[in-house]
């Protein structure tokens, strides 16, 4: 059994999907305790609070894209949201999310590909901890726009190192210029407190 640090490093430095899934398979049942209790992973609450500030009706359809073990879904559910779908590539993480009993449905899907989801399917999409090193790159942002209704909200975090390495700034600027969305909030925030990492927390409204 790998240590918490060893698994975390494997997740961040994975060079392929299978390597990443193998790491998550080993980590799934200890993920919440390790990240929340031991490492101070605050991004789910910070992003969740930001989205909630802009939601007028808690009954809207929300997709938790890259839901992992369901940390974001649990927070949104605790704060009144009732129609949340969780999507993740790791079946092991989805099994952990299922145990929280906060999702209307759970779907396995790959954010680096076109999702098997209709256009304009959701009122809001939130994605926390997914746009990071070794996971999903900025090209997936267009897919989030595709599945969000006109006027809908997209809230996501990007780990600071990935923001720089993968050039999110240019992709986001391109989408703004193309009028795919408009920025409501963009800020730098704590990500995992005990490792001193930060992230960009972004909220956009889809054109329409």
Tab-separated table of C-alpha atoms in Angstrom:
chain	number	residue	atom	x	y	z
A	1	UNK	CA	0.000	0.000	0.000
A	2	UNK	CA	1.412	3.363	-1.046
A	3	UNK	CA	1.638	6.265	1.383
A	4	UNK	CA	-0.668	9.260	0.995
A	5	UNK	CA	2.160	11.347	-0.466
A	6	UNK	CA	3.174	8.584	-2.886
A	7	UNK	CA	-0.371	8.202	-4.223
A	8	UNK	CA	-0.861	11.958	-4.469
A	9	UNK	CA	2.389	12.264	-6.425
A	10	UNK	CA	1.309	9.426	-8.737
A	11	UNK	CA	-1.978	11.207	-9.420
A	12	UNK	CA	-0.277	14.512	-10.246
A	13	UNK	CA	2.474	12.956	-12.353
A	14	UNK	CA	0.474	10.315	-14.233
A	15	UNK	CA	1.472	10.080	-17.886
A	16	UNK	CA	-1.587	8.183	-19.098
A	17	UNK	CA	-5.194	7.399	-18.215
A	18	UNK	CA	-4.505	3.863	-17.018
A	19	UNK	CA	-1.764	5.025	-14.675
A	20	UNK	CA	-4.124	7.665	-13.299
A	21	UNK	CA	-6.989	5.192	-12.855
A	22	UNK	CA	-4.708	2.715	-11.078
A	23	UNK	CA	-3.710	5.422	-8.611
A	24	UNK	CA	-7.315	6.424	-7.967
A	25	UNK	CA	-8.328	2.788	-7.531
A	26	UNK	CA	-5.822	2.448	-4.704
A	27	UNK	CA	-6.714	5.826	-3.193
A	28	UNK	CA	-10.512	5.907	-3.535
A	29	UNK	CA	-11.518	4.646	-0.085
A	30	UNK	CA	-9.023	6.905	1.720
A	31	UNK	CA	-9.295	9.930	-0.567
A	32	UNK	CA	-11.642	12.020	1.586
A	33	UNK	CA	-9.785	11.385	4.838
A	34	UNK	CA	-6.406	12.058	3.260
A	35	UNK	CA	-7.303	15.197	1.327
A	36	UNK	CA	-9.828	16.847	3.646
A	37	UNK	CA	-8.715	15.804	7.115
A	38	UNK	CA	-4.973	15.467	6.615
A	39	UNK	CA	-4.106	17.863	3.792
A	40	UNK	CA	-6.683	20.650	4.053
A	41	UNK	CA	-8.261	20.393	0.600
A	42	UNK	CA	-10.529	23.449	0.611
A	43	UNK	CA	-11.231	23.931	-3.112
A	44	UNK	CA	-14.596	22.069	-3.101
A	45	UNK	CA	-16.056	24.387	-0.467
A	46	UNK	CA	-14.579	27.561	-1.972
A	47	UNK	CA	-15.875	26.795	-5.482
A	48	UNK	CA	-19.185	25.490	-4.147
A	49	UNK	CA	-19.802	28.689	-2.202
A	50	UNK	CA	-19.007	30.775	-5.273
A	51	UNK	CA	-21.506	28.889	-7.426
A	52	UNK	CA	-24.189	29.041	-4.722
A	53	UNK	CA	-23.929	32.837	-4.601
A	54	UNK	CA	-25.152	32.993	-8.207
A	55	UNK	CA	-27.785	30.244	-8.096
A	56	UNK	CA	-31.281	31.649	-7.679
A	57	UNK	CA	-33.120	28.316	-7.680
A	58	UNK	CA	-31.464	25.384	-5.853
A	59	UNK	CA	-33.594	22.972	-7.880
A	60	UNK	CA	-31.740	23.644	-11.146
A	61	UNK	CA	-29.927	20.833	-12.974
A	62	UNK	CA	-26.258	20.781	-11.988
A	63	UNK	CA	-23.446	18.626	-13.369
A	64	UNK	CA	-20.497	17.919	-11.089
A	65	UNK	CA	-17.899	17.233	-13.785
A	66	UNK	CA	-15.013	15.192	-12.432
A	67	UNK	CA	-16.976	14.550	-9.251
A	68	UNK	CA	-14.475	12.130	-7.735
A	69	UNK	CA	-15.738	10.853	-4.391
A	70	UNK	CA	-18.521	13.438	-4.277
A	71	UNK	CA	-17.064	16.191	-2.108
A	72	UNK	CA	-18.592	18.990	-4.193
A	73	UNK	CA	-21.924	17.206	-4.569
A	74	UNK	CA	-22.137	16.685	-0.818
A	75	UNK	CA	-21.469	20.368	-0.164
A	76	UNK	CA	-24.066	21.515	-2.707
A	77	UNK	CA	-26.617	19.040	-1.372
A	78	UNK	CA	-26.052	20.234	2.202
A	79	UNK	CA	-26.823	23.728	0.941
A	80	UNK	CA	-30.132	22.879	-0.693
A	81	UNK	CA	-29.311	21.723	-4.236
A	82	UNK	CA	-31.518	18.793	-5.198
A	83	UNK	CA	-30.771	17.834	-8.821
A	84	UNK	CA	-27.070	17.004	-9.126
A	85	UNK	CA	-25.492	14.582	-11.586
A	86	UNK	CA	-21.961	13.367	-10.960
A	87	UNK	CA	-19.569	12.463	-13.775
A	88	UNK	CA	-16.123	10.940	-13.423
A	89	UNK	CA	-13.744	8.751	-15.425
A	90	UNK	CA	-12.880	6.551	-12.433
A	91	UNK	CA	-15.461	3.908	-11.563
A	92	UNK	CA	-13.795	3.439	-8.174
A	93	UNK	CA	-14.287	7.101	-7.328
A	94	UNK	CA	-17.896	6.954	-8.536
A	95	UNK	CA	-18.528	4.074	-6.129
A	96	UNK	CA	-17.368	6.295	-3.280
A	97	UNK	CA	-19.594	9.134	-4.543
A	98	UNK	CA	-22.578	6.782	-4.673
A	99	UNK	CA	-22.202	6.122	-0.966
A	100	UNK	CA	-22.802	9.800	-0.169
A	101	UNK	CA	-26.350	9.556	-1.597
A	102	UNK	CA	-26.384	13.147	-2.876
A	103	UNK	CA	-26.559	12.608	-6.659
A	104	UNK	CA	-29.651	12.046	-8.771
A	105	UNK	CA	-27.439	10.003	-11.082
A	106	UNK	CA	-23.785	9.088	-11.561
A	107	UNK	CA	-22.202	8.722	-14.993
A	108	UNK	CA	-18.829	7.459	-16.138
A	109	UNK	CA	-17.360	9.802	-18.749
A	110	UNK	CA	-14.102	11.161	-20.131
A	111	UNK	CA	-13.822	14.948	-20.171
A	112	UNK	CA	-11.010	14.775	-22.717
A	113	UNK	CA	-13.540	13.428	-25.248
A	114	UNK	CA	-16.987	14.475	-26.457
A	115	UNK	CA	-19.377	13.453	-23.685
A	116	UNK	CA	-22.483	11.375	-24.289
A	117	UNK	CA	-24.587	14.298	-23.069
A	118	UNK	CA	-26.968	16.416	-25.123
A	119	UNK	CA	-26.228	20.040	-25.885
A	120	UNK	CA	-27.696	22.523	-23.358
A	121	UNK	CA	-28.426	19.753	-20.841
A	122	UNK	CA	-27.531	21.548	-17.600
A	123	UNK	CA	-28.293	24.859	-15.930
A	124	UNK	CA	-24.899	24.842	-14.227
A	125	UNK	CA	-21.668	22.853	-14.342
A	126	UNK	CA	-19.063	22.768	-11.591
A	127	UNK	CA	-15.662	21.112	-11.892
A	128	UNK	CA	-13.256	21.081	-8.946
A	129	UNK	CA	-9.892	19.343	-8.863
A	130	UNK	CA	-10.226	18.150	-12.444
A	131	UNK	CA	-8.296	20.821	-14.338
A	132	UNK	CA	-4.925	19.973	-12.831
A	133	UNK	CA	-1.610	18.356	-13.652
A	134	UNK	CA	-1.959	14.965	-15.343
A	135	UNK	CA	-5.734	15.168	-15.665
A	136	UNK	CA	-7.841	17.325	-17.988
A	137	UNK	CA	-6.547	20.269	-20.028
A	138	UNK	CA	-8.131	23.564	-21.127
A	139	UNK	CA	-9.494	22.038	-24.342
A	140	UNK	CA	-12.282	20.464	-22.259
A	141	UNK	CA	-13.720	23.867	-21.382
A	142	UNK	CA	-15.496	24.021	-24.738
A	143	UNK	CA	-17.252	20.755	-23.946
A	144	UNK	CA	-18.530	22.209	-20.676
A	145	UNK	CA	-19.960	25.151	-22.630
A	146	UNK	CA	-21.634	22.764	-25.086
A	147	UNK	CA	-23.565	20.919	-22.376
A	148	UNK	CA	-24.559	24.061	-20.447
A	149	UNK	CA	-27.737	25.958	-21.300
A	150	UNK	CA	-27.505	29.500	-22.692
A	151	UNK	CA	-27.266	31.807	-19.710
A	152	UNK	CA	-26.107	28.929	-17.538
A	153	UNK	CA	-23.165	28.942	-15.150
A	154	UNK	CA	-19.798	27.177	-15.311
A	155	UNK	CA	-17.634	27.168	-12.189
A	156	UNK	CA	-14.248	25.471	-12.103
A	157	UNK	CA	-10.873	25.420	-10.413
A	158	UNK	CA	-7.472	25.151	-12.068
A	159	UNK	CA	-4.451	24.235	-9.963
A	160	UNK	CA	-1.973	27.130	-10.261
A	161	UNK	CA	0.841	25.004	-11.701
A	162	UNK	CA	-1.459	23.643	-14.421
A	163	UNK	CA	-2.821	27.142	-15.162
A	164	UNK	CA	0.680	28.187	-16.155
A	165	UNK	CA	1.939	24.948	-17.736
A	166	UNK	CA	-1.154	24.314	-19.868
A	167	UNK	CA	-1.789	27.965	-20.804
A	168	UNK	CA	-5.385	28.233	-19.610
A	169	UNK	CA	-5.186	32.001	-19.922
A	170	UNK	CA	-5.033	31.884	-23.730
A	171	UNK	CA	-7.836	29.323	-24.102
A	172	UNK	CA	-10.113	31.278	-21.779
A	173	UNK	CA	-9.304	34.530	-23.604
A	174	UNK	CA	-10.073	32.847	-26.923
A	175	UNK	CA	-13.470	31.704	-25.627
A	176	UNK	CA	-14.258	35.169	-24.304
A	177	UNK	CA	-13.323	36.722	-27.641
A	178	UNK	CA	-15.510	34.189	-29.410
A	179	UNK	CA	-18.364	35.169	-27.108
A	180	UNK	CA	-18.782	31.622	-25.798
A	181	UNK	CA	-19.074	33.014	-22.282
A	182	UNK	CA	-18.506	36.050	-20.099
A	183	UNK	CA	-16.536	36.174	-16.861
A	184	UNK	CA	-18.452	36.719	-13.632
A	185	UNK	CA	-15.568	36.046	-11.240
A	186	UNK	CA	-11.919	35.013	-11.525
A	187	UNK	CA	-9.744	34.836	-8.430
A	188	UNK	CA	-6.792	33.061	-6.829
A	189	UNK	CA	-7.589	30.933	-3.801
A	190	UNK	CA	-6.168	28.301	-1.478
A	191	UNK	CA	-6.283	24.804	-2.954
A	192	UNK	CA	-4.626	22.321	-0.583
A	193	UNK	CA	-3.602	24.270	2.486
A	194	UNK	CA	-1.002	21.948	3.995
A	195	UNK	CA	1.016	21.799	0.787
A	196	UNK	CA	0.671	25.551	0.259
A	197	UNK	CA	-0.868	25.160	-3.191
A	198	UNK	CA	-3.245	27.647	-4.778
A	199	UNK	CA	-5.693	27.586	-7.667
A	200	UNK	CA	-7.661	29.825	-9.951
A	201	UNK	CA	-11.383	29.759	-9.170
A	202	UNK	CA	-13.441	30.867	-12.162
A	203	UNK	CA	-17.135	31.464	-12.744
A	204	UNK	CA	-18.483	32.149	-16.239
A	205	UNK	CA	-21.907	32.626	-17.756
A	206	UNK	CA	-22.565	30.909	-21.061
A	207	UNK	CA	-23.642	33.198	-23.888
A	208	UNK	CA	-27.323	33.356	-24.651
